[in-house]
Short mmCIF file of C-alpha atoms in Angstrom, two decimals:
data_model
loop_
_atom_site.label_atom_id
_atom_site.label_comp_id
_atom_site.label_asym_id
_atom_site.label_seq_id
_atom_site.Cartn_x
_atom_site.Cartn_y
_atom_site.Cartn_z
CA MET L 1 10.94 34.92 206.54
CA THR L 2 12.75 35.08 202.97
CA GLU L 3 10.66 34.37 200.08
CA GLU L 4 12.06 32.38 197.42
CA THR L 5 10.86 32.28 193.54
CA PRO L 6 9.85 29.13 192.77
CA GLY L 7 11.74 27.43 190.02
CA PHE L 8 14.77 29.87 189.64
CA GLU L 9 18.08 29.39 191.23
CA GLU L 10 20.73 31.85 190.90
CA LYS L 11 23.91 30.45 190.30
CA SER L 12 27.26 31.85 191.01
CA ASP L 13 30.87 31.31 189.76
CA VAL L 14 32.09 32.41 192.99
CA PRO L 15 32.35 29.51 195.40
CA SER L 16 30.68 29.56 198.59
CA GLY L 17 32.80 31.21 201.22
CA ALA L 18 34.81 32.88 198.85
CA THR L 19 35.95 36.53 199.60
CA PRO L 20 34.93 39.70 197.65
CA ASP L 21 38.36 39.94 195.87
CA ASP L 22 37.93 36.28 194.80
CA ALA L 23 34.60 37.44 193.34
CA ALA L 24 36.37 40.12 191.20
CA GLU L 25 38.86 38.17 190.01
CA ALA L 26 36.46 35.45 188.73
CA ALA L 27 34.37 38.32 187.15
CA ASP L 28 37.83 39.57 185.20
CA SER L 29 38.63 35.72 184.34
CA SER L 30 35.30 35.62 182.51
CA LYS L 31 35.43 38.75 180.62
CA GLU L 32 38.78 37.49 179.18
CA GLU L 33 37.37 34.37 178.38
CA LYS L 34 34.48 35.86 176.62
CA ALA L 35 37.06 38.39 174.59
CA ALA L 36 39.37 35.61 173.54
CA PRO L 37 37.50 34.18 170.43
CA ALA L 38 37.23 37.73 168.88
CA GLY L 39 41.30 37.96 169.08
CA ASP L 40 41.71 34.60 167.95
CA ALA L 41 39.84 35.26 164.64
CA SER L 42 41.67 38.26 164.20
CA ASP L 43 44.75 36.70 164.52
CA GLN L 44 43.90 33.97 161.95
CA LYS L 45 42.70 36.59 159.61
CA SER L 46 46.11 38.41 159.82
CA ALA L 47 48.05 35.08 159.26
CA GLY L 48 45.71 34.02 156.45
CA THR L 49 46.45 37.51 154.75
CA ALA L 50 50.35 37.06 155.28
CA GLY L 51 50.20 33.82 153.80
CA LEU L 52 48.52 34.79 150.56
CA THR L 53 50.62 37.43 150.40
CA ALA L 54 53.96 35.25 150.36
CA GLN L 55 52.28 32.73 147.86
CA LEU L 56 51.63 35.82 145.58
CA ASP L 57 55.20 36.76 145.97
CA GLN L 58 56.52 33.36 145.03
CA VAL L 59 54.08 33.40 142.06
CA ARG L 60 55.30 36.79 140.92
CA SER L 61 58.98 35.73 141.33
CA ALA L 62 58.14 32.31 139.60
CA LEU L 63 56.79 34.49 136.62
CA ASP L 64 59.58 36.96 136.29
CA GLU L 65 62.26 34.27 136.14
CA ARG L 66 60.05 32.35 133.43
CA THR L 67 59.78 35.90 131.49
CA ALA L 68 63.27 36.02 132.00
CA ASP L 69 64.22 32.87 130.48
CA LEU L 70 61.62 33.20 127.38
CA GLN L 71 63.62 36.50 126.46
CA ARG L 72 66.93 34.94 126.66
CA LEU L 73 65.76 31.91 124.44
CA GLN L 74 64.23 34.16 121.93
CA ALA L 75 67.27 36.47 121.96
CA GLU L 76 69.32 33.32 121.41
CA TYR L 77 67.15 32.08 118.59
CA GLN L 78 67.51 35.56 116.81
CA ASN L 79 71.18 35.23 116.89
CA TYR L 80 70.99 31.63 115.72
CA ARG L 81 68.83 32.89 112.72
CA ARG L 82 71.36 35.67 111.88
CA ARG L 83 74.23 33.25 112.00
CA VAL L 84 72.57 30.82 109.87
CA GLU L 85 71.74 33.29 107.35
CA ARG L 86 75.12 34.74 107.11
CA ASP L 87 76.94 31.77 106.84
CA ARG L 88 74.50 30.73 104.20
CA VAL L 89 75.07 33.59 102.27
CA THR L 90 79.14 33.21 102.87
CA VAL L 91 78.72 29.53 101.69
CA LYS L 92 76.79 30.83 98.53
CA GLU L 93 79.37 33.64 97.86
CA ILE L 94 82.41 30.83 98.11
CA ALA L 95 80.66 28.43 95.67
CA ILE L 96 80.14 31.14 93.10
CA ALA L 97 83.54 32.31 93.50
CA THR L 98 84.97 28.77 93.25
CA LEU L 99 82.86 28.11 89.94
CA LEU L 100 83.85 31.34 88.44
CA SER L 101 87.54 31.03 89.10
CA ASP L 102 87.69 27.74 87.18
CA LEU L 103 85.71 29.60 84.22
CA LEU L 104 88.42 32.63 83.99
CA PRO L 105 90.68 30.91 81.86
CA VAL L 106 87.78 30.49 79.30
CA LEU L 107 87.07 33.88 79.65
CA ASP L 108 90.70 35.04 79.06
CA ASP L 109 90.68 32.74 75.70
CA VAL L 110 87.48 34.77 74.76
CA GLY L 111 89.20 37.71 75.13
CA ARG L 112 92.24 37.01 73.53
CA ALA L 113 89.89 35.74 70.42
CA ARG L 114 88.22 39.17 70.85
CA ASP L 115 91.68 41.31 70.80
CA HIS L 116 92.64 39.26 67.57
CA GLY L 117 89.35 39.62 65.71
CA GLU L 118 88.77 35.66 65.97
CA LEU L 119 85.27 35.88 67.61
CA VAL L 120 83.17 35.28 64.73
CA GLY L 121 79.96 33.11 64.04
CA GLY L 122 78.98 30.69 66.49
CA PHE L 123 81.84 30.89 68.85
CA LYS L 124 80.97 34.71 69.02
CA SER L 125 77.40 33.73 70.16
CA VAL L 126 78.56 31.14 73.04
CA ALA L 127 81.24 33.66 74.12
CA GLU L 128 78.61 36.34 74.59
CA SER L 129 76.08 34.14 76.29
CA LEU L 130 78.79 32.91 78.71
CA GLU L 131 79.96 36.29 79.63
CA THR L 132 76.18 37.57 80.15
CA VAL L 133 75.65 34.62 82.56
CA VAL L 134 78.77 35.09 84.81
CA ALA L 135 78.09 38.89 84.60
CA LYS L 136 74.21 38.15 86.28
CA MET L 137 76.14 36.05 88.42
CA GLY L 138 78.36 38.93 90.03
CA LEU L 139 81.44 38.71 88.09
CA GLN L 140 83.16 42.07 87.08
CA GLN L 141 86.05 42.73 85.08
CA PHE L 142 88.62 45.56 86.04
CA GLY L 143 91.79 46.86 85.15
CA LYS L 144 92.72 49.83 82.72
CA GLU L 145 95.67 51.30 81.49
CA GLY L 146 96.60 54.29 83.13
CA GLU L 147 95.20 54.12 86.35
CA PRO L 148 97.32 53.85 89.46
CA PHE L 149 98.97 51.04 90.70
CA ASP L 150 97.16 49.26 93.68
CA PRO L 151 98.86 46.56 94.91
CA THR L 152 95.39 45.21 96.64
CA ILE L 153 94.09 44.64 93.29
CA HIS L 154 97.07 44.75 90.93
CA GLU L 155 99.66 42.23 90.45
CA ALA L 156 102.85 43.88 88.76
CA LEU L 157 104.53 41.31 85.97
CA MET L 158 106.60 44.00 84.30
CA HIS L 159 108.27 47.20 85.53
CA SER L 160 109.57 49.96 83.86
CA TYR L 161 110.55 53.94 84.04
CA ALA L 162 108.48 56.53 82.16
CA PRO L 163 109.02 59.93 81.82
CA ASP L 164 105.27 61.03 81.45
CA VAL L 165 103.87 59.52 84.75
CA THR L 166 103.95 61.22 88.31
CA GLU L 167 103.33 57.91 90.15
CA THR L 168 103.49 54.07 89.70
CA THR L 169 100.98 53.50 86.83
CA CYS L 170 99.36 50.84 85.28
CA VAL L 171 100.75 51.15 81.49
CA ALA L 172 99.56 47.81 79.90
CA ILE L 173 97.01 45.10 81.22
CA LEU L 174 98.50 41.77 80.56
CA GLN L 175 95.53 39.89 82.07
CA PRO L 176 92.51 41.62 83.51
CA GLY L 177 91.31 41.14 87.00
CA TYR L 178 87.84 39.80 88.37
CA ARG L 179 85.62 40.52 91.41
CA ILE L 180 82.59 39.65 93.06
CA GLY L 181 81.09 42.34 94.72
CA GLU L 182 84.13 43.42 97.35
CA ARG L 183 85.55 40.30 96.98
CA THR L 184 88.68 39.94 94.45
CA ILE L 185 88.93 36.65 92.81
CA ARG L 186 92.03 37.34 90.84
CA PRO L 187 94.05 40.61 90.81
CA ALA L 188 94.70 42.29 87.54
CA ARG L 189 98.22 41.45 86.12
CA VAL L 190 99.94 44.46 84.76
CA ALA L 191 103.03 46.32 83.57
CA VAL L 192 103.84 49.00 85.70
CA ALA L 193 105.91 52.17 84.93
CA GLU L 194 107.49 54.45 87.82
CA PRO L 195 108.85 58.27 87.23
CA GLN L 196 112.43 58.34 86.07
CA PRO L 197 114.79 58.62 89.10
CA GLY L 198 115.28 62.37 89.68
CA ALA L 199 112.49 63.54 87.51
CA THR L 200 110.27 66.32 89.15
CA PRO L 201 107.30 67.94 87.84
CA GLY L 202 109.30 70.97 87.23
CA SER L 203 111.70 69.51 84.73
CA LYS L 204 109.11 67.74 82.86
CA GLU L 205 107.39 71.20 82.23
CA GLU L 206 110.71 72.53 80.90
CA LYS L 207 111.26 69.59 78.77
CA ALA L 208 107.60 70.05 77.43
CA ASP L 209 108.25 73.51 76.67
CA GLU L 210 111.65 72.69 75.05
CA GLU L 211 109.76 70.16 72.40
CA SER L 212 106.93 72.77 71.76
CA GLY L 213 109.85 75.30 70.67
CA ALA L 214 108.69 77.94 72.76
CA PRO L 215 111.42 80.93 73.17
CA ASP L 216 112.99 81.51 76.75
CA GLU L 217 112.04 84.69 78.52
CA GLY L 218 114.87 87.35 78.77
#
């Protein structure tokens, strides 16, 4: 007679009448079912990490784009400021040059009066004050007798030949020139003289010796 423990029944997953092979397959299936939850958790963790990495890459890409946009805007703004400043200076220079150009005839009258000894009394004080003001505004007078002729700053109104020059030379300043910085607002109007045709430096020295009365050698 078989003794049975009261209150305890052993349950088996193997149905009655199953073979030993069926029992082994049932045991393997039970193990797989118990191991499945651990594998699912690992896959979910990996998927979550991949998702966070993708989001981080998107954020970094967006940040790089915004940074590039900001740098481009800053460069454009700096270029705009430099262009505005350059235009402002140019407009100021043009305005000053226009004003001083209108005053040049007055300065010419002052110069002629000074040359003729008529710059006296109150007229002299006014003229000197005007010259001081235009000088503070950057106006410079140029043009001197004896300087080489430069077509970029001189305007030749008279032409002649002279034996005592070796190049085209300003021999008289008919009207002074004026400039503001590097900008010429009126060229100097001059009379120029060129060397005599066919004259050479050697012939000029011989002429000077003849005029000095130096005896010839030999």
